PDB file of C-alpha atoms in Angstrom:
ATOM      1  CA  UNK W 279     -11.727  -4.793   2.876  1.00  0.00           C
ATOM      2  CA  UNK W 280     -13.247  -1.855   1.373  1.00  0.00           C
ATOM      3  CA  UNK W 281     -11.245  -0.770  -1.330  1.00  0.00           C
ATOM      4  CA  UNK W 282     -11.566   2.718  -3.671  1.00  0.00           C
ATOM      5  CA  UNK W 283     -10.508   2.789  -6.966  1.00  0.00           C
ATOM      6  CA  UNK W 284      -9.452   5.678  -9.178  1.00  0.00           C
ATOM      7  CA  UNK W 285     -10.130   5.015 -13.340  1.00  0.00           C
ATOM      8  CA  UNK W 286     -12.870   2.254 -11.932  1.00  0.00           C
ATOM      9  CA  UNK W 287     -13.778   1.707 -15.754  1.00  0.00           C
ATOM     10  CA  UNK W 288     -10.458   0.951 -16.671  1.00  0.00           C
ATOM     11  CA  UNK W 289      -9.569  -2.631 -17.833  1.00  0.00           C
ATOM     12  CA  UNK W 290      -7.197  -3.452 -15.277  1.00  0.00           C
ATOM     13  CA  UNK W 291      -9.956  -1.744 -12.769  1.00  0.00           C
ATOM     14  CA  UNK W 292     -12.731  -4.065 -13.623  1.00  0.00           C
ATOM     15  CA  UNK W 293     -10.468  -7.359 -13.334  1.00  0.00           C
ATOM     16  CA  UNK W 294      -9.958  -6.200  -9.938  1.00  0.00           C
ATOM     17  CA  UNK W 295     -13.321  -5.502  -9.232  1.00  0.00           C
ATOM     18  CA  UNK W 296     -14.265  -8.534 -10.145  1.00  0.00           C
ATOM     19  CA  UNK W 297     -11.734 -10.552  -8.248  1.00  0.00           C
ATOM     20  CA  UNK W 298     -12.582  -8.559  -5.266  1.00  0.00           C
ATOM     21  CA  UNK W 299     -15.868  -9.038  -5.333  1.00  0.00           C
ATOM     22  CA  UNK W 300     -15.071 -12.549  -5.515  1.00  0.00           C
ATOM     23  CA  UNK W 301     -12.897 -12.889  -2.451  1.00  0.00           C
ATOM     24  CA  UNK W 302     -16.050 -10.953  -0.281  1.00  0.00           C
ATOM     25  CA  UNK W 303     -14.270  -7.450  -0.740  1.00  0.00           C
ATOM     26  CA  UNK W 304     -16.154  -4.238  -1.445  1.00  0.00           C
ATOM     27  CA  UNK W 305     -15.352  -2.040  -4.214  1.00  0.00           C
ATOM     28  CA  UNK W 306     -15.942   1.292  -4.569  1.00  0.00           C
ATOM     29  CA  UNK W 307     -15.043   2.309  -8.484  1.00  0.00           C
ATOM     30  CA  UNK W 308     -14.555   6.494  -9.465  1.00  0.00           C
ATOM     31  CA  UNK W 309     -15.949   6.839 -12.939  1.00  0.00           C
ATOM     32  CA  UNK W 310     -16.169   9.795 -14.673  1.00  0.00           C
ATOM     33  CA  UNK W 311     -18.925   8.871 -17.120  1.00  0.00           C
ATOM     34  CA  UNK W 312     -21.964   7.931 -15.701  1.00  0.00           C
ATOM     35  CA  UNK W 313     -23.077   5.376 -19.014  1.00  0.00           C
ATOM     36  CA  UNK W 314     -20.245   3.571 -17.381  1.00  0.00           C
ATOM     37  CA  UNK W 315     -21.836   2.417 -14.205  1.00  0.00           C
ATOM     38  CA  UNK W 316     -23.418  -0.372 -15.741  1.00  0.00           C
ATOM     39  CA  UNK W 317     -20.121  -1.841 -16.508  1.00  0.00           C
ATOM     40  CA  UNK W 318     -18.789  -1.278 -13.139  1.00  0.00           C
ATOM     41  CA  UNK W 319     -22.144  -2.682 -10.887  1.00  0.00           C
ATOM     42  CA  UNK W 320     -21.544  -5.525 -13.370  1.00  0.00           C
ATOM     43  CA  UNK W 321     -17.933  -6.192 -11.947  1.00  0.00           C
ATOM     44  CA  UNK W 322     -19.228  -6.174  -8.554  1.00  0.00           C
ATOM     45  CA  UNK W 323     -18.630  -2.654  -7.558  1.00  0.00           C
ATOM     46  CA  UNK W 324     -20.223   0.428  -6.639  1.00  0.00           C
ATOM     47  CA  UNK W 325     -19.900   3.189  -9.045  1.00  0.00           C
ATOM     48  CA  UNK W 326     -19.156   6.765  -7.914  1.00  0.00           C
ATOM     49  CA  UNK W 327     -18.999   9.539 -10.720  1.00  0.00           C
ATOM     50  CA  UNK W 328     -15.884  11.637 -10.167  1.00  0.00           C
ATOM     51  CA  UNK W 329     -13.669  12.917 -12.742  1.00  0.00           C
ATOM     52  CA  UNK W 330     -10.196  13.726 -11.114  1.00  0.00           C
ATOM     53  CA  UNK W 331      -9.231  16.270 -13.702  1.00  0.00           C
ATOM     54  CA  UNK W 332     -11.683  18.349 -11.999  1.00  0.00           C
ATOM     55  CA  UNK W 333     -12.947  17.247  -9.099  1.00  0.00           C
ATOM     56  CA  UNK W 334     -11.244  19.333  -5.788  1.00  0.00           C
ATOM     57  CA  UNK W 335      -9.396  17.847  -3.123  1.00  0.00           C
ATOM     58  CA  UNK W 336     -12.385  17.158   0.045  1.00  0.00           C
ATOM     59  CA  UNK W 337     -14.532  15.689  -2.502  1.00  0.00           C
ATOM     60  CA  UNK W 338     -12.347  12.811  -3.326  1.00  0.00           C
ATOM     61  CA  UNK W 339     -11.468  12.670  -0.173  1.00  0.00           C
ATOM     62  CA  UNK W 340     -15.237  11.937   1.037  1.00  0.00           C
ATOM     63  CA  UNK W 341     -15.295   9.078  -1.102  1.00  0.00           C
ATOM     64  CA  UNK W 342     -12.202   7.356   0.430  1.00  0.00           C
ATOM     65  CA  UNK W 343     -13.647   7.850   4.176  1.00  0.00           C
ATOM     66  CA  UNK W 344     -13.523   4.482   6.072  1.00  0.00           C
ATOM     67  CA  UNK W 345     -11.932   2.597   3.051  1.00  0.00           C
ATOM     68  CA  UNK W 346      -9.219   0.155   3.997  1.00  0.00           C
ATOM     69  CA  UNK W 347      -6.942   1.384   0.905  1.00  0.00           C
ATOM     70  CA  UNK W 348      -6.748   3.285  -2.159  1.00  0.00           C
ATOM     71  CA  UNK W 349      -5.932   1.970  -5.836  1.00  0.00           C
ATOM     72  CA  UNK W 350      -4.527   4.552  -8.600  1.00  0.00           C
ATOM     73  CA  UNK W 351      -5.533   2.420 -11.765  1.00  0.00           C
ATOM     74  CA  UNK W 352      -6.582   5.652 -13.990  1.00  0.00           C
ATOM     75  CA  UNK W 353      -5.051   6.485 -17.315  1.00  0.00           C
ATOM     76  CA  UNK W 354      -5.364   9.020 -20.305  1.00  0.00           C
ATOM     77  CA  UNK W 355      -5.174   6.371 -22.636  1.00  0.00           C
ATOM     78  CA  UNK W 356      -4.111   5.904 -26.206  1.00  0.00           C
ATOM     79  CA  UNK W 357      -4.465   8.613 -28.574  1.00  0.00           C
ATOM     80  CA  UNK W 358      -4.914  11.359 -25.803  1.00  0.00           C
ATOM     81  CA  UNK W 359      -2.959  14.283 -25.808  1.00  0.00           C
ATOM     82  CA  UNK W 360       0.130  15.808 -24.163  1.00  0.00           C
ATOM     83  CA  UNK W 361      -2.316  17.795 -22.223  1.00  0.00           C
ATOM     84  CA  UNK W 362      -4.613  15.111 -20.743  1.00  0.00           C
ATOM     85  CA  UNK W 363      -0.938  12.734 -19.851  1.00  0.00           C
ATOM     86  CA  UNK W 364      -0.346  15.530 -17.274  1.00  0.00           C
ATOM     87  CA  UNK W 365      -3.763  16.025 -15.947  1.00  0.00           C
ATOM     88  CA  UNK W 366      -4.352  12.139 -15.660  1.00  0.00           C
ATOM     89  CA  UNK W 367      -1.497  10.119 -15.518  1.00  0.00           C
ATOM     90  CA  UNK W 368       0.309  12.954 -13.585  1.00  0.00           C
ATOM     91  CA  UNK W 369      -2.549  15.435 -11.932  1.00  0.00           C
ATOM     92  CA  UNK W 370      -5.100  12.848 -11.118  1.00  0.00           C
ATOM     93  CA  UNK W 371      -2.433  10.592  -9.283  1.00  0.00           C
ATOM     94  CA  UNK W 372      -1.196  13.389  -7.315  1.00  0.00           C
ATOM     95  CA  UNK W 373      -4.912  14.286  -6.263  1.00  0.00           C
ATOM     96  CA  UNK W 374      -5.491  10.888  -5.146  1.00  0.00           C
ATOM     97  CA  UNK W 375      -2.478  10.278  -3.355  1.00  0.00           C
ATOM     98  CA  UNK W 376      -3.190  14.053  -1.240  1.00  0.00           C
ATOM     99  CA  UNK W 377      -7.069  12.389  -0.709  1.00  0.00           C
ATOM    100  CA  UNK W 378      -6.172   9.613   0.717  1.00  0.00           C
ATOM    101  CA  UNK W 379      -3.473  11.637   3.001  1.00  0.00           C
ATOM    102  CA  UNK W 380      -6.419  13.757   3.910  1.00  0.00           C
ATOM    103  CA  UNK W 381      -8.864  10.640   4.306  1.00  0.00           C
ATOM    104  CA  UNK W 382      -6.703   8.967   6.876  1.00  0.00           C
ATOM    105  CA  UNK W 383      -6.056   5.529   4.148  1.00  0.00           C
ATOM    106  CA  UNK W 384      -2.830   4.676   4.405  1.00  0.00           C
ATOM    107  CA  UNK W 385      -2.550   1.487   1.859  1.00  0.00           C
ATOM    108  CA  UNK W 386      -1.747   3.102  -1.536  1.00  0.00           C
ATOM    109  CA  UNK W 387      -1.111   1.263  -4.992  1.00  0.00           C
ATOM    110  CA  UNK W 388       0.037   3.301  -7.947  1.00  0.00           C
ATOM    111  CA  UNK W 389      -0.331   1.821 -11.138  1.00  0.00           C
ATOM    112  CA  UNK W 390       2.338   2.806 -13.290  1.00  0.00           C
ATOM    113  CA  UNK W 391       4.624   1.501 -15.884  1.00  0.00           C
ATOM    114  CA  UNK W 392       7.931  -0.146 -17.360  1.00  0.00           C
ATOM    115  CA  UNK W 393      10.546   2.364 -19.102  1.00  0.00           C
ATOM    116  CA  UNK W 394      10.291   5.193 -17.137  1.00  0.00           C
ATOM    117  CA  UNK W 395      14.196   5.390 -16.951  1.00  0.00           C
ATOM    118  CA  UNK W 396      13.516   6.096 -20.767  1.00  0.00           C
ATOM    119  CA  UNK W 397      11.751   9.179 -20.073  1.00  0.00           C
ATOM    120  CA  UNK W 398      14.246  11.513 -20.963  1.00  0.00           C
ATOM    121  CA  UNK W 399      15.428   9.670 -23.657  1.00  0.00           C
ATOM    122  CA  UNK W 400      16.123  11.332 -26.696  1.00  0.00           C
ATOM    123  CA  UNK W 401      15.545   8.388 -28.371  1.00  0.00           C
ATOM    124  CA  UNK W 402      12.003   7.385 -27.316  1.00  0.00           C
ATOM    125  CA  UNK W 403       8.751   8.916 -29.322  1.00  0.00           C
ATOM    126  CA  UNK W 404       8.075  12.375 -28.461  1.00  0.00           C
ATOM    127  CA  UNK W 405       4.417  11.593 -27.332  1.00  0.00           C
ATOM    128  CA  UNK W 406       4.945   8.423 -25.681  1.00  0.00           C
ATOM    129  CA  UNK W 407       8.230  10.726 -23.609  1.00  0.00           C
ATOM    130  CA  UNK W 408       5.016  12.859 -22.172  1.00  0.00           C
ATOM    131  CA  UNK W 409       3.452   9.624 -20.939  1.00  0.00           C
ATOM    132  CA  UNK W 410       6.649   8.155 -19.577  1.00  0.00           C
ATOM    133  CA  UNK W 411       7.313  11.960 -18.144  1.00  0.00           C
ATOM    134  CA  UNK W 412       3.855  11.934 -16.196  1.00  0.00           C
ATOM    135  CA  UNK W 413       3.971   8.555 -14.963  1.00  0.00           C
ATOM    136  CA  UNK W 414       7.590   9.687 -13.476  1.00  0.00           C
ATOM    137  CA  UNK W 415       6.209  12.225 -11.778  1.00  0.00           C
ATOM    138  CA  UNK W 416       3.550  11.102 -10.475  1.00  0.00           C
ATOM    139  CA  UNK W 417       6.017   7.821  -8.944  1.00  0.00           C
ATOM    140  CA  UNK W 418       8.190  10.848  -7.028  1.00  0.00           C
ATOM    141  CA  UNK W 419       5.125  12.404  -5.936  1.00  0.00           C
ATOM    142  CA  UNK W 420       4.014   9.211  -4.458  1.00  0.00           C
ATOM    143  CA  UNK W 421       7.395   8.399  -3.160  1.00  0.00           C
ATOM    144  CA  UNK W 422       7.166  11.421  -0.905  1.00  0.00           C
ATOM    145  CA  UNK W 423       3.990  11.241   0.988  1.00  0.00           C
ATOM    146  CA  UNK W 424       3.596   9.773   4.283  1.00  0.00           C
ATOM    147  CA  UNK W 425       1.521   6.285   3.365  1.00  0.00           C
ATOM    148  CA  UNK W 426       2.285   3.229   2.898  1.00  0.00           C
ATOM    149  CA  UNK W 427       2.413   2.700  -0.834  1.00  0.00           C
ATOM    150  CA  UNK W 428       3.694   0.252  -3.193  1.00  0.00           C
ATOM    151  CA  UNK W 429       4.172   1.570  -6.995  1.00  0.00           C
ATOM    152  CA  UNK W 430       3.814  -1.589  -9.738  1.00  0.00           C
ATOM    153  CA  UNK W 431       5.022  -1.559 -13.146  1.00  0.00           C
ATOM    154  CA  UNK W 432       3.820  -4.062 -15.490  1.00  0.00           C
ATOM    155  CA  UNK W 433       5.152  -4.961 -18.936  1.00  0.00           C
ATOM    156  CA  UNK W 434       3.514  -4.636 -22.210  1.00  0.00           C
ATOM    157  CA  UNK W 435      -0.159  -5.213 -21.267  1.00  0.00           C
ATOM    158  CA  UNK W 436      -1.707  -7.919 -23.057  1.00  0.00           C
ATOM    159  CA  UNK W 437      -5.693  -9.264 -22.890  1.00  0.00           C
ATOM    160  CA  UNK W 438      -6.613 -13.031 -22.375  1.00  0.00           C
ATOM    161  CA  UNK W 439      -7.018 -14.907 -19.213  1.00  0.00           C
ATOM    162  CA  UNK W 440      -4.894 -15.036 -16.287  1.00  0.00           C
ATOM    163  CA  UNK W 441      -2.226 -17.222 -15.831  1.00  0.00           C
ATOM    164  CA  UNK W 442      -1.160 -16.895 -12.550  1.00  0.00           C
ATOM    165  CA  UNK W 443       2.225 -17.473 -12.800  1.00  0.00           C
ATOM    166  CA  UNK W 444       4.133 -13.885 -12.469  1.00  0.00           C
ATOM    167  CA  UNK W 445       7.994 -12.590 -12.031  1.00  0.00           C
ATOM    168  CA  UNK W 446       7.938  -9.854  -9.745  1.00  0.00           C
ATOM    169  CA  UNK W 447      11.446  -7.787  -8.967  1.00  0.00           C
ATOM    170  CA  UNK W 448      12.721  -4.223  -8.218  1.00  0.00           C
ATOM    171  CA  UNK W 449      14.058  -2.087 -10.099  1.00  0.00           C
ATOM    172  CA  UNK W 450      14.393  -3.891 -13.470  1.00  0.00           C
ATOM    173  CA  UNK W 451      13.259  -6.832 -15.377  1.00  0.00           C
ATOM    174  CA  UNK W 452      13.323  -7.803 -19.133  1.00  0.00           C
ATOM    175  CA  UNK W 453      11.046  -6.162 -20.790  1.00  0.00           C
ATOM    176  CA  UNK W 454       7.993  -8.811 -21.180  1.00  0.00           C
ATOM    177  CA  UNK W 455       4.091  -9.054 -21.158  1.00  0.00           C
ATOM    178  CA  UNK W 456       1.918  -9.672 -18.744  1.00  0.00           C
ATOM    179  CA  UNK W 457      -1.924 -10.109 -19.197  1.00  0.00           C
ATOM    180  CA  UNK W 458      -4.233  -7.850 -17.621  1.00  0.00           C
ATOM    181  CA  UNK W 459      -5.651 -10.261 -15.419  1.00  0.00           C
ATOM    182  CA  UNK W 460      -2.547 -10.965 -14.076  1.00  0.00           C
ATOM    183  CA  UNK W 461      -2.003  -7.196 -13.100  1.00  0.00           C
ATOM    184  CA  UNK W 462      -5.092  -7.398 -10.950  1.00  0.00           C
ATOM    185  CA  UNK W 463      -3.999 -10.599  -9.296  1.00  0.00           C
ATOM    186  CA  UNK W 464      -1.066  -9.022  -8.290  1.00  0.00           C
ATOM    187  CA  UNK W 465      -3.125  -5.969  -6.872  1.00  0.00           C
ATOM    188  CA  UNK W 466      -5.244  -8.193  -5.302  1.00  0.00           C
ATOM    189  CA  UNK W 467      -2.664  -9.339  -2.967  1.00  0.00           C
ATOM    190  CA  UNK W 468      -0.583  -6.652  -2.533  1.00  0.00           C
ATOM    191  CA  UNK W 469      -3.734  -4.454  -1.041  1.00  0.00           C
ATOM    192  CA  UNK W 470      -2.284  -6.803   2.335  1.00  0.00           C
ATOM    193  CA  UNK W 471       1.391  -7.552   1.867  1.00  0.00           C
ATOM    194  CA  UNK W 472       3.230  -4.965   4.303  1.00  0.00           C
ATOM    195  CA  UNK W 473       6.599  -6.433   2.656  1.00  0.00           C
ATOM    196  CA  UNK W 474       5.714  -4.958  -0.122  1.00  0.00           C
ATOM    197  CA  UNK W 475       5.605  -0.724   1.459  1.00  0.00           C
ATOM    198  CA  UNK W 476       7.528   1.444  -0.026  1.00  0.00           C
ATOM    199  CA  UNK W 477       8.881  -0.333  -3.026  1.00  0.00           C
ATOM    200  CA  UNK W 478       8.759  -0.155  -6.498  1.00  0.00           C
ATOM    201  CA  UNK W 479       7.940  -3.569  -8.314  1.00  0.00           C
ATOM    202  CA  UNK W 480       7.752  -4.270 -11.814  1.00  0.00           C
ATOM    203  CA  UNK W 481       5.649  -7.288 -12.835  1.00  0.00           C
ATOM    204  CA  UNK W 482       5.969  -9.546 -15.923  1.00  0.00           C
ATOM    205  CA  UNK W 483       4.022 -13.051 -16.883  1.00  0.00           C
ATOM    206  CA  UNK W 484       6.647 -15.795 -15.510  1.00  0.00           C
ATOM    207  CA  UNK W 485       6.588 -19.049 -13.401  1.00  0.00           C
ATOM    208  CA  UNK W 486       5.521 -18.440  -9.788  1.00  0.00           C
ATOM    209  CA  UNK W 487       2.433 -18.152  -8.806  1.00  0.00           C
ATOM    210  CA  UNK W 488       1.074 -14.709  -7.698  1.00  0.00           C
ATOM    211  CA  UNK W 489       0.643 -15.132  -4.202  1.00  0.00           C
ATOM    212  CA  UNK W 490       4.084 -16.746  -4.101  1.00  0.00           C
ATOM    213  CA  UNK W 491       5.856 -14.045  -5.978  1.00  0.00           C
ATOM    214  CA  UNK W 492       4.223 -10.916  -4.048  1.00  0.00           C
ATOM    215  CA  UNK W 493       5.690 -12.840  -0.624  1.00  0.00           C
ATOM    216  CA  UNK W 494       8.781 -13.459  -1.873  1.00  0.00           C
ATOM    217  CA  UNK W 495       9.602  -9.685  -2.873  1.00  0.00           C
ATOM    218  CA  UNK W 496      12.167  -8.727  -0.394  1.00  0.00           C
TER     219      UNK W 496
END
């Protein structure tokens, strides 16, 4: 497969990189800092520099041309402001999801997270609400696009190897890590699991093993 990955310097973005290039697959990584490419040729894939809080709508979609699917993995990150939440975790998504319309790629995974029934919560942190907010929207734009797309929430994110043993279920799990690793595993096989369109899947460390849990969702 040829696979094209937005926030390609992420952490979750590298683990999959890596275990794609493993399995034969091609990566193709957007970075928008160039001193990153080293990072990214290192994980086995080929950089591209394209920042998608400004980039326009052909010129991502000339990048996902002939890929077999698309992977949303991009984030503002920690410590980032209200502002950035809505161009990244929001704006970027939506631009992503419209290039890969345009581009003709029809597999779609959304990175997202756990708690976004919180969003609205007057009891959650006003600056985590904006990232819970954005991540919402960006899960209703995705929901309303003609691909087929799966959206994953993982728990807490933690480093440290893989386990592969996961809990996979829709809508709601106890709230739980689940290493980053084991967030890429997951990816890995859900770039081919049609059982898995159009659902929304949150993800946890647990007992099965990955390729066991992604066939079992139902």
């Amino acid at each position: 497969m040829r696979v094209v990955i937005a926030g390609g310097h992420g952490q979750i973005a590298l683990l999959l990189e890596q275990q794609l290039a493993t399995r034969g697959d091609a990566a193709t990584a957007l970075v928008r800092n160039p001193d990153h490419f080293g990072d990214v040729q290192e994980a086995g894939a080929v950089p591209v520099l394209c920042d998608l809080e400004s980039a326009d709508l052909d010129s991502v979609a000339s990048y996902l041309n002939g890929a077999d699917a698309a992977v949303f993995a991009a984030g503002a990150g920690a410590g980032s402001g209200a502002a950035r939440k809505d161009t990244v975790d929001y704006g970027a998504a939506a631009l992503f999801a419209s290039a890969a319309v345009e581009a003709g790629v029809r597999r779609f995974l959304q990175v997202s997270t756990v708690g976004i029934e919180a969003a609205d919560s007057p009891e959650v942190d006003p600056a985590f609400a904006v990232y819970l907010k954005a991540k919402k929207m960006a899960e209703e734009d995705l929901r309303g696009r003609d691909l087929d797309w799966t959206i994953l929430r993982p728990g807490p994110l933690v480093d440290g190897p893989g386990t592969g043993l996961v809990t996979l279920g829709a809508p709601r799990l106890p709230r739980s890590p689940v290493t980053r690793a084991d967030v890429a595993a997951v990816l890995v096989e859900l770039l081919v699991a049609r059982n898995t369109f159009g659902k929304t899947i949150e993800l946890v460390n647990g007992e099965t093993p990955v390729g066991e849990a992604v066939r079992g969702v139902l």
